[in-house]
mmCIF file of C-alpha atoms and ligand atoms in Angstrom:
data_model
loop_
_atom_site.group_PDB
_atom_site.id
_atom_site.type_symbol
_atom_site.label_atom_id
_atom_site.label_comp_id
_atom_site.label_asym_id
_atom_site.label_seq_id
_atom_site.Cartn_x
_atom_site.Cartn_y
_atom_site.Cartn_z
ATOM 1 C CA MET O 123 -116.397 -15.131 -68.536
ATOM 2 C CA ASP O 124 -116.450 -18.788 -67.527
ATOM 3 C CA ILE O 125 -117.755 -19.358 -64.012
ATOM 4 C CA ALA O 126 -115.939 -22.715 -63.963
ATOM 5 C CA ASP O 127 -112.717 -20.656 -63.742
ATOM 6 C CA PHE O 128 -113.738 -18.879 -60.534
ATOM 7 C CA ARG O 129 -111.471 -20.308 -57.841
ATOM 8 C CA LYS O 130 -110.645 -19.108 -54.365
ATOM 9 C CA GLU O 131 -108.287 -20.557 -51.800
ATOM 10 C CA TYR O 132 -109.646 -20.460 -48.255
ATOM 11 C CA THR O 133 -106.892 -19.465 -45.864
ATOM 12 C CA ARG O 134 -108.401 -17.436 -43.046
ATOM 13 C CA GLY O 135 -108.403 -19.998 -40.276
ATOM 14 C CA GLY O 136 -109.133 -23.455 -38.982
ATOM 15 C CA LEU O 137 -111.389 -25.260 -36.576
ATOM 16 C CA SER O 138 -109.934 -27.964 -34.407
ATOM 17 C CA ARG O 139 -111.916 -30.636 -32.606
ATOM 18 C CA ARG O 140 -109.939 -29.965 -29.390
ATOM 19 C CA GLU O 141 -110.728 -26.228 -29.350
ATOM 20 C CA VAL O 142 -114.511 -26.350 -29.875
ATOM 21 C CA PRO O 143 -116.795 -26.021 -26.824
ATOM 22 C CA ASP O 144 -119.025 -28.879 -25.625
ATOM 23 C CA ASP O 145 -122.075 -26.688 -26.282
ATOM 24 C CA PRO O 146 -122.505 -25.707 -29.964
ATOM 25 C CA SER O 147 -124.614 -22.666 -29.082
ATOM 26 C CA LEU O 148 -121.455 -21.081 -27.622
ATOM 27 C CA LEU O 149 -119.580 -21.572 -30.879
ATOM 28 C CA PHE O 150 -122.552 -20.334 -32.922
ATOM 29 C CA GLY O 151 -122.829 -17.237 -30.722
ATOM 30 C CA ARG O 152 -119.108 -16.552 -31.161
ATOM 31 C CA TRP O 153 -119.243 -16.931 -34.958
ATOM 32 C CA LEU O 154 -122.345 -14.731 -35.240
ATOM 33 C CA GLU O 155 -120.638 -12.079 -33.129
ATOM 34 C CA GLU O 156 -117.562 -12.242 -35.371
ATOM 35 C CA ALA O 157 -119.754 -11.847 -38.473
ATOM 36 C CA ILE O 158 -121.347 -8.754 -36.884
ATOM 37 C CA VAL O 159 -117.990 -7.272 -35.827
ATOM 38 C CA ALA O 160 -116.654 -7.879 -39.368
ATOM 39 C CA GLU O 161 -119.582 -5.714 -40.574
ATOM 40 C CA LEU O 162 -120.779 -8.296 -43.060
ATOM 41 C CA PRO O 163 -124.000 -7.290 -44.836
ATOM 42 C CA GLU O 164 -127.023 -8.820 -43.057
ATOM 43 C CA PRO O 165 -124.981 -11.170 -40.829
ATOM 44 C CA ASN O 166 -128.242 -12.513 -39.345
ATOM 45 C CA ALA O 167 -129.641 -13.618 -42.723
ATOM 46 C CA MET O 168 -130.182 -17.375 -42.906
ATOM 47 C CA LEU O 169 -131.546 -19.773 -45.465
ATOM 48 C CA LEU O 170 -134.572 -21.550 -44.000
ATOM 49 C CA ALA O 171 -135.414 -24.851 -45.661
ATOM 50 C CA THR O 172 -138.745 -26.549 -45.058
ATOM 51 C CA ALA O 173 -140.375 -29.591 -46.606
ATOM 52 C CA SER O 174 -143.979 -30.327 -47.415
ATOM 53 C CA VAL O 175 -145.733 -33.398 -46.027
ATOM 54 C CA GLU O 176 -144.975 -34.965 -49.444
ATOM 55 C CA CYS O 177 -141.243 -34.387 -48.643
ATOM 56 C CA ARG O 178 -140.787 -31.694 -51.297
ATOM 57 C CA PRO O 179 -138.222 -29.186 -50.030
ATOM 58 C CA SER O 180 -138.221 -25.414 -50.470
ATOM 59 C CA ALA O 181 -135.889 -22.731 -49.142
ATOM 60 C CA ARG O 182 -135.829 -18.979 -48.653
ATOM 61 C CA THR O 183 -133.911 -16.336 -46.705
ATOM 62 C CA VAL O 184 -135.261 -15.027 -43.393
ATOM 63 C CA LEU O 185 -133.656 -12.960 -40.653
ATOM 64 C CA LEU O 186 -132.579 -14.400 -37.324
ATOM 65 C CA LYS O 187 -134.231 -12.101 -34.763
ATOM 66 C CA GLY O 188 -133.099 -13.793 -31.583
ATOM 67 C CA PHE O 189 -130.867 -16.576 -30.337
ATOM 68 C CA GLU O 190 -132.162 -17.419 -26.889
ATOM 69 C CA ASP O 191 -131.574 -20.510 -24.741
ATOM 70 C CA GLY O 192 -130.015 -22.179 -27.765
ATOM 71 C CA LYS O 193 -133.128 -21.544 -29.906
ATOM 72 C CA PHE O 194 -133.204 -19.660 -33.204
ATOM 73 C CA LEU O 195 -136.064 -17.143 -33.523
ATOM 74 C CA PHE O 196 -137.507 -15.734 -36.731
ATOM 75 C CA PHE O 197 -140.754 -14.020 -37.737
ATOM 76 C CA THR O 198 -142.995 -14.518 -40.715
ATOM 77 C CA ASN O 199 -146.540 -15.084 -41.911
ATOM 78 C CA TYR O 200 -147.973 -18.365 -40.556
ATOM 79 C CA GLU O 201 -150.095 -18.736 -43.709
ATOM 80 C CA SER O 202 -147.150 -18.277 -46.094
ATOM 81 C CA ARG O 203 -145.801 -21.247 -48.017
ATOM 82 C CA LYS O 204 -143.162 -21.878 -45.333
ATOM 83 C CA GLY O 205 -145.755 -21.460 -42.577
ATOM 84 C CA ARG O 206 -148.047 -24.006 -44.171
ATOM 85 C CA GLN O 207 -145.146 -26.418 -44.659
ATOM 86 C CA ILE O 208 -144.028 -26.082 -41.034
ATOM 87 C CA ALA O 209 -147.602 -26.702 -39.857
ATOM 88 C CA GLY O 210 -147.537 -30.040 -41.676
ATOM 89 C CA ASN O 211 -143.888 -30.910 -41.025
ATOM 90 C CA PRO O 212 -141.920 -29.078 -38.302
ATOM 91 C CA HIS O 213 -138.483 -30.344 -39.433
ATOM 92 C CA VAL O 214 -136.432 -27.447 -40.827
ATOM 93 C CA SER O 215 -132.868 -26.503 -41.568
ATOM 94 C CA LEU O 216 -131.141 -23.138 -41.236
ATOM 95 C CA SER O 217 -127.984 -22.174 -43.113
ATOM 96 C CA PHE O 218 -125.759 -19.199 -42.424
ATOM 97 C CA VAL O 219 -123.126 -18.370 -45.043
ATOM 98 C CA TRP O 220 -120.492 -15.805 -44.063
ATOM 99 C CA LEU O 221 -118.355 -15.798 -47.211
ATOM 100 C CA PRO O 222 -115.764 -13.142 -46.247
ATOM 101 C CA LEU O 223 -115.018 -15.224 -43.125
ATOM 102 C CA GLU O 224 -114.958 -18.426 -45.227
ATOM 103 C CA ARG O 225 -117.537 -19.932 -42.894
ATOM 104 C CA GLN O 226 -120.914 -21.579 -42.998
ATOM 105 C CA VAL O 227 -123.113 -23.106 -40.298
ATOM 106 C CA HIS O 228 -125.925 -25.571 -40.966
ATOM 107 C CA VAL O 229 -128.496 -26.232 -38.282
ATOM 108 C CA GLU O 230 -131.224 -28.867 -38.333
ATOM 109 C CA GLY O 231 -134.093 -28.953 -35.879
ATOM 110 C CA THR O 232 -137.790 -28.501 -35.316
ATOM 111 C CA ALA O 233 -139.773 -25.266 -35.524
ATOM 112 C CA ALA O 234 -142.619 -24.348 -33.186
ATOM 113 C CA PRO O 235 -144.683 -21.126 -33.097
ATOM 114 C CA LEU O 236 -143.637 -18.689 -30.378
ATOM 115 C CA PRO O 237 -146.123 -17.911 -27.592
ATOM 116 C CA ALA O 238 -148.510 -15.134 -28.700
ATOM 117 C CA VAL O 239 -147.172 -12.660 -26.114
ATOM 118 C CA GLU O 240 -143.650 -12.956 -27.555
ATOM 119 C CA SER O 241 -144.900 -12.438 -31.114
ATOM 120 C CA ASP O 242 -146.959 -9.456 -29.892
ATOM 121 C CA ALA O 243 -143.900 -7.905 -28.236
ATOM 122 C CA TYR O 244 -141.779 -8.237 -31.371
ATOM 123 C CA PHE O 245 -144.593 -7.029 -33.662
ATOM 124 C CA ASP O 246 -145.059 -3.939 -31.489
ATOM 125 C CA SER O 247 -141.318 -3.180 -31.705
ATOM 126 C CA ARG O 248 -141.392 -2.973 -35.526
ATOM 127 C CA PRO O 249 -141.594 0.333 -37.441
ATOM 128 C CA TYR O 250 -145.160 1.428 -38.272
ATOM 129 C CA GLY O 251 -144.692 0.857 -42.023
ATOM 130 C CA SER O 252 -143.430 -2.720 -41.472
ATOM 131 C CA ARG O 253 -146.421 -3.497 -39.241
ATOM 132 C CA ILE O 254 -148.812 -2.173 -41.887
ATOM 133 C CA GLY O 255 -146.942 -4.191 -44.521
ATOM 134 C CA ALA O 256 -147.391 -7.376 -42.483
ATOM 135 C CA LEU O 257 -151.093 -6.575 -42.102
ATOM 136 C CA VAL O 258 -151.882 -6.049 -45.779
ATOM 137 C CA SER O 259 -149.618 -8.661 -47.423
ATOM 138 C CA PRO O 260 -151.116 -12.162 -47.763
ATOM 139 C CA GLN O 261 -147.574 -13.548 -48.014
ATOM 140 C CA SER O 262 -146.993 -16.172 -50.734
ATOM 141 C CA ARG O 263 -150.487 -15.767 -52.230
ATOM 142 C CA VAL O 264 -151.053 -14.621 -55.818
ATOM 143 C CA ILE O 265 -152.151 -10.965 -55.899
ATOM 144 C CA PRO O 266 -153.693 -9.069 -58.813
ATOM 145 C CA SER O 267 -151.021 -6.351 -59.025
ATOM 146 C CA ARG O 268 -148.443 -4.325 -57.076
ATOM 147 C CA HIS O 269 -150.779 -1.370 -57.524
ATOM 148 C CA GLU O 270 -153.511 -3.188 -55.558
ATOM 149 C CA LEU O 271 -151.030 -4.059 -52.767
ATOM 150 C CA VAL O 272 -149.874 -0.448 -52.477
ATOM 151 C CA ARG O 273 -153.498 0.724 -52.471
ATOM 152 C CA ARG O 274 -154.252 -1.580 -49.526
ATOM 153 C CA PHE O 275 -151.091 -0.394 -47.767
ATOM 154 C CA ASP O 276 -151.982 3.304 -48.194
ATOM 155 C CA GLU O 277 -155.532 2.719 -47.002
ATOM 156 C CA ALA O 278 -154.408 0.851 -43.865
ATOM 157 C CA PHE O 279 -151.558 3.334 -43.257
ATOM 158 C CA ASP O 280 -154.126 6.135 -42.918
ATOM 159 C CA ALA O 281 -156.764 4.043 -41.136
ATOM 160 C CA TYR O 282 -154.491 2.881 -38.291
ATOM 161 C CA ARG O 283 -152.841 6.223 -37.577
ATOM 162 C CA HIS O 284 -155.178 6.935 -34.701
ATOM 163 C CA ARG O 285 -156.222 3.470 -33.571
ATOM 164 C CA PRO O 286 -154.368 0.507 -32.109
ATOM 165 C CA LEU O 287 -152.626 -1.743 -34.589
ATOM 166 C CA LEU O 288 -152.662 -5.268 -33.163
ATOM 167 C CA ARG O 289 -150.574 -8.128 -34.508
ATOM 168 C CA PRO O 290 -152.580 -10.068 -37.100
ATOM 169 C CA SER O 291 -153.052 -13.652 -35.883
ATOM 170 C CA CYS O 292 -151.530 -14.970 -39.147
ATOM 171 C CA TRP O 293 -148.182 -13.290 -38.395
ATOM 172 C CA GLY O 294 -145.705 -14.225 -35.682
ATOM 173 C CA GLY O 295 -142.547 -15.967 -34.655
ATOM 174 C CA TYR O 296 -141.079 -19.428 -34.619
ATOM 175 C CA ALA O 297 -138.406 -20.921 -32.388
ATOM 176 C CA VAL O 298 -136.185 -23.572 -33.916
ATOM 177 C CA THR O 299 -134.799 -26.081 -31.425
ATOM 178 C CA PRO O 300 -131.612 -27.540 -32.927
ATOM 179 C CA GLN O 301 -130.719 -31.235 -32.950
ATOM 180 C CA ARG O 302 -127.717 -30.980 -35.236
ATOM 181 C CA TYR O 303 -125.144 -28.308 -36.057
ATOM 182 C CA GLU O 304 -122.371 -28.355 -38.608
ATOM 183 C CA PHE O 305 -119.634 -25.709 -38.523
ATOM 184 C CA TRP O 306 -117.602 -25.317 -41.722
ATOM 185 C CA GLN O 307 -114.379 -23.373 -42.011
ATOM 186 C CA GLY O 308 -112.708 -23.177 -45.435
ATOM 187 C CA ARG O 309 -109.106 -24.440 -45.626
ATOM 188 C CA GLU O 310 -106.327 -24.765 -48.182
ATOM 189 C CA ASN O 311 -106.589 -27.336 -51.003
ATOM 190 C CA ARG O 312 -110.283 -27.889 -50.273
ATOM 191 C CA LEU O 313 -109.386 -29.734 -47.047
ATOM 192 C CA HIS O 314 -111.978 -27.749 -45.163
ATOM 193 C CA ASP O 315 -112.783 -28.246 -41.481
ATOM 194 C CA ARG O 316 -116.246 -29.619 -40.719
ATOM 195 C CA ILE O 317 -117.238 -30.143 -37.105
ATOM 196 C CA LEU O 318 -120.547 -31.893 -36.497
ATOM 197 C CA TYR O 319 -122.587 -31.764 -33.277
ATOM 198 C CA VAL O 320 -125.489 -34.200 -32.818
ATOM 199 C CA LEU O 321 -127.790 -33.966 -29.789
ATOM 200 C CA GLN O 322 -127.923 -37.191 -27.746
ATOM 201 C CA SER O 323 -130.872 -38.513 -25.755
ATOM 202 C CA ASP O 324 -129.141 -37.528 -22.477
ATOM 203 C CA GLY O 325 -128.893 -33.893 -23.607
ATOM 204 C CA ASP O 326 -125.154 -33.987 -24.375
ATOM 205 C CA TRP O 327 -123.778 -33.228 -27.816
ATOM 206 C CA ARG O 328 -121.715 -35.814 -29.686
ATOM 207 C CA ILE O 329 -118.920 -34.039 -31.554
ATOM 208 C CA GLU O 330 -117.261 -35.463 -34.686
ATOM 209 C CA ARG O 331 -115.149 -34.341 -37.594
ATOM 210 C CA LEU O 332 -116.517 -34.866 -41.123
ATOM 211 C CA ALA O 333 -114.515 -35.245 -44.320
ATOM 212 C CA PRO O 334 -114.727 -32.110 -46.435
HETATM 213 C C1 FMN W 580 -132.284 -10.636 -46.747
HETATM 214 C C2 FMN W 580 -133.695 -11.161 -46.674
HETATM 215 C C3 FMN W 580 -134.345 -11.215 -45.460
HETATM 216 C C4 FMN W 580 -135.651 -11.698 -45.376
HETATM 217 N N1 FMN W 580 -136.230 -11.796 -44.143
HETATM 218 C C5 FMN W 580 -137.474 -12.336 -44.037
HETATM 219 C C6 FMN W 580 -138.039 -12.557 -42.746
HETATM 220 O O1 FMN W 580 -137.417 -12.330 -41.694
HETATM 221 N N2 FMN W 580 -139.300 -13.074 -42.700
HETATM 222 C C7 FMN W 580 -140.010 -13.380 -43.843
HETATM 223 O O2 FMN W 580 -141.141 -13.831 -43.741
HETATM 224 N N3 FMN W 580 -139.477 -13.209 -45.072
HETATM 225 C C8 FMN W 580 -138.223 -12.704 -45.197
HETATM 226 N N4 FMN W 580 -137.650 -12.543 -46.442
HETATM 227 C C9 FMN W 580 -138.449 -12.931 -47.639
HETATM 228 C C10 FMN W 580 -138.376 -14.462 -47.807
HETATM 229 O O3 FMN W 580 -137.136 -14.836 -48.387
HETATM 230 C C11 FMN W 580 -139.519 -15.020 -48.676
HETATM 231 O O4 FMN W 580 -139.573 -14.367 -49.921
HETATM 232 C C12 FMN W 580 -140.887 -14.875 -47.995
HETATM 233 O O5 FMN W 580 -140.815 -15.130 -46.611
HETATM 234 C C13 FMN W 580 -141.907 -15.824 -48.612
HETATM 235 O O6 FMN W 580 -141.416 -17.160 -48.518
HETATM 236 P P1 FMN W 580 -142.363 -18.447 -48.740
HETATM 237 O O7 FMN W 580 -143.292 -18.120 -49.874
HETATM 238 O O8 FMN W 580 -141.427 -19.555 -49.069
HETATM 239 O O9 FMN W 580 -143.109 -18.675 -47.460
HETATM 240 C C14 FMN W 580 -136.340 -12.093 -46.544
HETATM 241 C C15 FMN W 580 -135.672 -12.052 -47.784
HETATM 242 C C16 FMN W 580 -134.371 -11.607 -47.839
HETATM 243 C C17 FMN W 580 -133.657 -11.613 -49.173
#
């Protein structure tokens, strides 16, 4: 099998400059909805890229847990690798890839921690096992063994059964405020549609077409 021979024509649709709304959050909301309706696996999964203060990038998948007032919300451990990178450099990118729809969306913006009450509310909504998991996992740190992690989980699982389980301060949400969106729709002969939105100083979005 030669992966160089894998080829697919993209024929599902197009994206015209005249049809797109002035506000990119409307188009994003529509595309996310279509990915959900199409029953794609984990339609809210997104690749979050961060960069260290030395400008070294890293990326990983996280789940979009809210899209409110044009901001993208996700939850994680503030002391994880990504959390430490965001603390030093808030510029991030988010990428959604919906392959069966032949679509991708790239977003660039800045991440800021959510207010504690919002992180508390989301933490409290999670299943008990997930909350215990967040409590006992020092995300991104080296641990001695899986066995040790499971031992800590089991211990905390029993210990918190009958007492309040508060959100650990090292765990919570971020809101990403976008400054740039790119919507990509696959087309025939690799002449894909790419519509770029860039936020202007007056709050309007400049809209342009990019070469594929
Ligand atoms: C489908 C999927 C969803 C994930 N969702 C999250 C998430 O919402 N939050 C999170 O912290 N990690 C999530 N992860 C794990 C991250 O990809 C990553 O392994 C972890 O956050 C540690 O990243 P870091 O060491 O770069 O900080 C998810 C992984 C996958 C594959």
